[in-house]
Amino acid sequence: MATPTTRPALALLLVAAAVLSGAGAARGFYLPGVAPADFRKKDPLAVKVNQLSSIKTQLPYSYYSLPFCRPGTIVDSAENLGEVLRGDRIENSLYVFEMMEPKLCQIVCKIAPNQDEARDLKEKIDDEYRINMILDNLPLVVPIKRLDQEAPTVYQQGVHVGVKGQYAGSKEEKHFIHNHFTFLVKYHKDANTDIARIVAFEAKPYSIKHEYDGDWKGNGTPLKTCDPHSRHLVVDSDSPQEVEASKEIIFTYDVNFEESPIKWASRWDTYLLMADDQIHWFSIVNSLMIVLFLSGMVAMIMLRTLYRDISKYNQLEDQEDAQEETGWKLVHGDVFRPPVNADLLCVYVGTGVQFFGMLLVTLLFAILGLLSPSNRGGLMTAMLLLWVFMGLFAGYSSTRLYKMFKGSEWKNVTIKTALMFPGIVFAIFFVLNALIWGEKSSGAVPFTTMFALVLLWFGISVPLVFVGSYVGFKKPAMEDPVRTNKIPRAIPEQPWYMNPVVSVLIGGILPFGAVFIELFFILTSIWLHQFYYIFGFLFLVFVILILTCAEITIVLCYFQLCGEDYQWWWRSYLTAGSSALYLFLYATFYFFTKLEITKTVSGVLYFGYMLIASYAFFVLTGTIGFYACFWFTRLIYSSVKID
């Protein structure tokens, strides 16, 4: 018997237990919904239908929003939080196979769409919507051969609802529906038993205007256009089925079974195969060159310049001689002066720590194989729940920094840490969700799910932020390496290239340059509905991003201090954080060059979600840059003798 194909939402609320338990998969223990299902000959195989998706509109719809063949009772599958947020709507269908039993010319049903239904079908064909199906937790794919015969086959997720075309000799464009599917189920059979496991689910779509004699007799009606007894099978679409109101459409299918050497544990490898490995390696090498260049600059500053400066400063015996010197030592009395809007800086640093922790743990789980691609929505669910639990570190980080600034209103900082970033993101998400509701798309998050998100936020995340803040504020404050003067020192006029705006904008270029190639694949995966599961590459890029943000911030911070400008707190955050601006600009470039989105609502959705992503990237990179500069300044000022 087949096991359930989706993990219950309740199980996913136990994120740590659920994700960590995946480690047992290699030892024969499997997560719910990820365990292999064993089938014997003639066992029933139920095909489930998922959302209708389009890369042109980015608005998913439920399968039965179109006049397709419906079962007597539509049963919704249990979905986890991530699946609901993705717009998945998994339901039963009339496509039922028997294991290892080929079927030809099976009639599913006959429909005659009315005016509105025909218009809906034409609109979906215009917008290039695809039908998504699932068998044994594997998505339906259409194999597409490349022109290069030696190149691996590319797999397209889902089958197009139909195509637009013209009859020979006519210039009028018509809409043709794909009403015949030739399914191919590949299975791996155990050599010692008759048990088999499904390892691939493929299909080829056809549009065929079926014909029959006499009266319609339901599924037993003999078709003239598809009859296995007379060896008349559907192999092309020479006489396609046009979409017109009141015109009959007969849905049919073939199913064939093929034994495969691919084992069940490796069945996702074909789907997840990236044919552009060389580009990924080029991205890594390109990013590493940037890191090596910055590392050389940091090494030069730390080992040569700083060593020379510290030796010279420590050898100075006359205070008047020290006053004649210029450089970063002269601002030692102001370098740890609390910045303007120190509480806001603490809030953003705490939020950045929360985001950093979530990403780090998620990537570690993913590269260890603990977040299986067969668990749809598992990655998003894990990220959401990890974000909630990382609130503990957000509160701790923000109040530790706030106490160092001699602040006393730690509860205000805690409330802002718990509410500001998620509040802004939730507000944008709520508006976008309202737009999706207006389009009657299945991608709209239901009220119950929205309530669950708010419950996770206020019921778990906010209390954890307060617990972390309380612990952080009760600890002794970090002592500054040098004493801060009571009267601020005047900052001399800076050259144009050290202007805060110029410096900040320059600082964001290299971190963005280190990740933008991988960013292309991530955007393609999200917006063009392609498989992405190369978390090994992504983790390397993440490490490179951390190093690049840290090093460019240290370099620019050193130049700033040498110019006797001691206001480095906010600038260190903004220097690395400005890479988010380039990310958003690149997303805009990607929209106009790679996507074919024409609807206004779809464009608003794209830029709304990319705004959220850029904001999160700003918080992440800004925090990395801030802590790098924080460590650097404390290190250099604790290394010199201050009278």
XYZ file of C-alpha atoms in Angstrom, residues 129-482:
354
model
C -0.861 27.722 -17.702
C 0.383 24.257 -16.846
C -1.416 21.364 -15.210
C 0.501 19.935 -12.259
C -0.059 16.341 -11.163
C 1.509 14.119 -8.522
C 2.000 10.356 -8.384
C 3.609 8.783 -5.332
C 4.880 12.234 -4.311
C 6.633 12.759 -7.659
C 5.606 15.746 -9.782
C 4.519 15.189 -13.357
C 7.194 16.310 -15.816
C 7.403 16.611 -19.573
C 10.786 15.477 -20.992
C 12.197 17.948 -23.509
C 15.049 16.757 -25.689
C 17.801 19.260 -26.437
C 19.142 19.843 -29.922
C 22.471 18.535 -28.696
C 21.871 14.791 -28.584
C 24.538 14.260 -25.924
C 23.067 16.863 -23.579
C 20.909 15.501 -20.733
C 17.140 15.696 -21.109
C 15.511 18.775 -19.605
C 12.310 18.293 -17.621
C 9.480 20.816 -17.619
C 7.219 20.801 -14.595
C 3.612 20.267 -15.547
C 1.749 19.940 -18.840
C 0.412 22.964 -20.698
C -3.372 23.287 -20.665
C -3.246 23.773 -24.418
C -1.614 25.618 -27.278
C -2.464 28.329 -29.778
C -2.131 27.580 -33.474
C -3.560 27.929 -36.953
C -5.111 25.505 -39.367
C -3.230 24.987 -42.625
C -4.094 27.753 -45.052
C -5.706 29.928 -42.385
C -4.286 32.982 -40.599
C -6.852 32.927 -37.794
C -5.352 31.834 -34.478
C -7.264 29.170 -32.592
C -7.016 27.691 -29.093
C -6.462 23.935 -28.831
C -6.738 22.001 -25.578
C -4.510 19.102 -24.561
C -7.144 16.440 -23.953
C -5.020 13.286 -24.330
C -2.061 12.408 -22.119
C 0.388 9.581 -22.694
C 1.740 8.846 -19.224
C 4.939 6.934 -18.547
C 5.492 5.515 -15.084
C 9.006 4.239 -14.442
C 9.579 1.826 -11.581
C 12.469 0.043 -9.925
C 11.792 -3.586 -9.097
C 13.364 -5.517 -6.295
C 15.369 -8.426 -7.741
C 14.258 -10.859 -5.009
C 10.582 -9.924 -4.640
C 7.747 -8.656 -6.805
C 7.739 -5.308 -4.970
C 8.364 -2.199 -7.070
C 8.857 1.482 -6.308
C 7.966 4.381 -8.590
C 10.981 6.427 -9.701
C 9.607 8.682 -12.474
C 6.296 10.138 -13.678
C 6.334 11.602 -17.186
C 3.764 12.602 -19.770
C 3.393 13.743 -23.356
C 0.333 15.868 -24.131
C -1.701 15.770 -27.327
C -4.679 17.647 -28.690
C -6.965 15.296 -30.594
C -10.562 15.741 -31.766
C -12.009 12.395 -30.779
C -14.765 10.825 -32.851
C -17.182 8.005 -32.092
C -20.183 6.337 -33.737
C -23.650 6.157 -32.314
C -24.677 7.281 -28.850
C -22.352 8.215 -26.013
C -22.016 5.258 -23.634
C -19.780 6.819 -21.023
C -16.293 5.424 -20.459
C -17.146 2.365 -22.531
C -17.753 4.287 -25.738
C -15.547 2.960 -28.574
C -13.599 5.823 -30.154
C -12.741 5.925 -33.840
C -9.728 8.145 -33.168
C -8.239 6.035 -30.391
C -8.804 2.297 -30.509
C -6.144 -0.152 -29.304
C -7.920 -3.097 -31.004
C -7.573 -1.536 -34.461
C -4.101 -0.246 -33.477
C -5.284 3.316 -33.917
C -3.391 5.158 -31.172
C -2.802 8.849 -30.521
C 0.741 9.636 -31.624
C 0.304 13.188 -32.933
C -2.098 16.125 -32.984
C -2.933 16.269 -36.700
C -6.636 16.847 -35.975
C -6.512 18.935 -32.775
C -9.391 19.655 -30.406
C -10.486 23.267 -30.674
C -11.843 25.118 -27.638
C -15.301 26.491 -28.453
C -18.452 26.955 -26.404
C -20.795 23.918 -26.506
C -18.275 21.858 -28.496
C -17.667 18.394 -27.022
C -14.235 17.651 -25.577
C -13.387 14.038 -24.707
C -10.502 13.542 -22.281
C -8.465 10.363 -22.679
C -5.137 8.916 -21.599
C -2.653 6.121 -22.137
C -0.373 4.815 -19.421
C 2.736 2.719 -19.933
C 5.109 1.239 -17.393
C 8.850 0.909 -17.800
C 11.367 -0.753 -15.528
C 14.249 1.530 -14.592
C 17.691 0.927 -13.045
C 17.276 4.119 -10.988
C 16.788 3.301 -7.323
C 14.106 4.972 -5.205
C 16.657 6.893 -3.128
C 18.030 8.498 -6.302
C 14.770 9.171 -8.100
C 14.964 12.952 -7.568
C 18.477 13.171 -9.024
C 17.209 13.356 -12.590
C 14.794 16.157 -11.770
C 17.351 18.108 -9.774
C 20.193 17.657 -12.252
C 21.600 21.074 -13.064
C 23.003 21.222 -16.576
C 24.857 24.441 -15.813
C 27.414 23.195 -13.313
C 30.208 25.011 -15.163
C 28.411 28.325 -14.682
C 28.051 27.610 -10.962
C 31.730 26.827 -10.671
C 32.529 29.987 -12.606
C 30.383 31.856 -10.080
C 32.301 30.304 -7.171
C 35.712 31.055 -8.747
C 34.624 34.604 -9.576
C 33.458 35.150 -6.001
C 36.606 33.587 -4.559
C 38.740 36.007 -6.587
C 36.840 38.896 -5.001
C 37.368 37.387 -1.546
C 41.093 36.843 -2.161
C 41.466 40.423 -3.355
C 39.721 41.769 -0.263
C 41.581 39.346 1.999
C 44.848 40.683 0.584
C 43.792 44.235 1.385
C 42.704 43.292 4.901
C 45.955 41.373 5.448
C 47.942 44.389 4.267
C 46.059 46.651 6.641
C 46.277 44.283 9.588
C 49.808 42.964 9.161
C 51.653 45.957 7.693
C 49.859 49.236 8.197
C 48.246 48.485 11.538
C 51.315 46.779 12.933
C 53.420 49.764 11.935
C 50.854 52.214 13.316
C 50.481 50.407 16.638
C 54.269 50.088 17.084
C 54.705 53.775 16.339
C 51.894 54.884 18.621
C 53.163 52.721 21.480
C 56.687 54.122 21.119
C 55.543 57.728 21.355
C 56.467 59.141 24.734
C 55.649 62.788 24.206
C 51.960 63.721 24.065
C 52.769 66.674 21.799
C 54.328 64.262 19.312
C 51.157 62.233 19.446
C 49.087 65.301 18.625
C 51.191 65.858 15.536
C 50.334 62.404 14.289
C 47.313 61.854 12.139
C 45.284 58.752 11.715
C 42.906 56.501 13.485
C 44.465 56.826 16.969
C 43.474 60.491 17.210
C 39.771 59.598 17.392
C 40.184 57.077 20.214
C 38.184 59.319 22.539
C 35.153 59.343 20.226
C 35.229 56.066 18.318
C 32.978 54.291 20.841
C 30.604 57.206 21.349
C 27.004 55.883 20.967
C 25.579 56.745 17.545
C 22.453 58.686 16.685
C 19.347 56.453 16.885
C 21.341 53.832 18.765
C 18.153 51.957 19.717
C 17.176 51.551 16.051
C 20.645 50.244 15.228
C 20.304 47.685 18.026
C 16.936 46.590 16.627
C 18.344 46.040 13.140
C 21.416 44.223 14.430
C 19.224 41.889 16.494
C 16.965 41.236 13.503
C 20.014 40.530 11.347
C 21.277 37.967 13.858
C 17.854 36.304 13.763
C 17.893 36.169 9.974
C 21.515 34.970 9.870
C 20.773 32.128 12.290
C 17.723 31.058 10.310
C 19.620 30.956 7.008
C 22.665 29.207 8.448
C 20.684 26.406 10.089
C 18.404 25.990 7.056
C 21.360 25.700 4.682
C 23.131 23.235 6.973
C 20.018 21.053 7.130
C 19.596 21.300 3.348
C 23.175 20.354 2.412
C 22.982 17.412 4.817
C 19.917 16.235 2.908
C 17.530 16.672 5.823
C 15.079 18.817 3.843
C 13.918 16.442 1.155
C 12.593 17.942 -2.108
C 9.822 15.345 -1.977
C 8.440 17.185 1.033
C 6.877 20.095 -0.832
C 6.825 23.220 1.271
C 9.192 21.686 3.817
C 11.948 24.198 3.104
C 9.648 27.186 3.514
C 8.061 25.729 6.634
C 11.472 25.076 8.192
C 12.600 28.633 7.417
C 9.479 30.144 8.969
C 9.709 28.095 12.130
C 13.457 28.603 12.465
C 12.856 32.348 12.147
C 10.377 32.117 15.023
C 12.756 30.228 17.298
C 15.735 32.433 16.395
C 13.886 35.293 18.096
C 15.769 34.244 21.227
C 19.086 35.320 19.663
C 17.551 38.477 18.205
C 16.506 39.716 21.631
C 19.816 38.771 23.203
C 21.914 40.529 20.532
C 19.886 43.739 20.469
C 19.874 44.281 24.248
C 23.560 43.347 24.679
C 24.456 46.077 22.217
C 21.921 48.470 23.736
C 23.364 48.005 27.217
C 26.851 48.732 25.866
C 25.421 52.068 24.666
C 24.379 52.732 28.296
C 20.702 52.445 27.376
C 18.084 51.715 30.021
C 14.822 51.329 28.067
C 15.536 47.755 27.046
C 11.849 46.830 26.875
C 11.245 49.401 24.113
C 14.150 47.973 22.120
C 12.802 44.457 22.666
C 9.322 45.382 21.418
C 10.794 47.035 18.313
C 13.015 43.991 17.675
C 10.017 41.666 17.927
C 7.659 43.776 15.820
C 9.488 46.082 13.383
C 10.933 43.790 10.690
C 8.206 41.106 10.760
C 5.569 43.863 10.992
C 6.811 45.603 7.834
C 7.093 42.289 5.981
C 3.653 41.160 7.166
C 2.077 44.462 6.057
C 3.535 44.107 2.535
C 2.548 40.433 2.447
C -1.014 41.273 3.566
C -1.447 43.814 0.754
C -0.060 41.374 -1.833
C -2.319 38.639 -0.502
C -5.327 40.948 -0.863
C -4.393 41.467 -4.521
C -4.205 37.685 -5.023
C -7.620 37.312 -3.365
C -8.953 39.882 -5.818
C -7.771 37.685 -8.704
C -9.531 34.656 -7.117
C -6.256 32.755 -7.198
C -5.591 29.661 -5.093
C -2.291 31.311 -4.159
C -4.143 33.559 -1.701
C -3.306 32.531 1.854
C -6.501 31.503 3.701
C -7.572 33.336 6.849
C -6.799 30.292 9.003
C -3.213 30.179 7.729
C -2.839 33.918 8.214
C -4.069 33.451 11.779
C -1.541 30.629 12.288
C 1.278 32.940 11.109
C 0.167 35.659 13.547
C -0.060 33.040 16.301
C 3.508 31.869 15.595
C 4.664 35.486 15.634
C 2.972 36.679 18.817
C 2.659 33.329 20.565
C 6.229 32.070 20.141
C 8.540 34.603 18.477
C 7.685 37.663 20.600
C 7.998 35.816 23.952
C 11.326 34.320 22.834
C 12.617 37.779 21.883
C 11.714 38.981 25.400
C 13.429 35.986 27.002
C 16.594 36.623 24.979
C 16.463 40.344 25.767
C 16.079 39.719 29.483
C 19.070 37.361 29.525
C 21.151 39.773 27.433
C 20.360 42.825 29.533
C 21.089 41.041 32.814
C 24.624 40.204 31.690
C 27.375 42.735 32.457
C 27.807 45.378 29.769
C 30.732 45.048 27.380
C 33.504 47.427 28.335
C 34.974 49.739 25.689
C 38.735 49.326 25.088
C 39.237 53.103 25.478
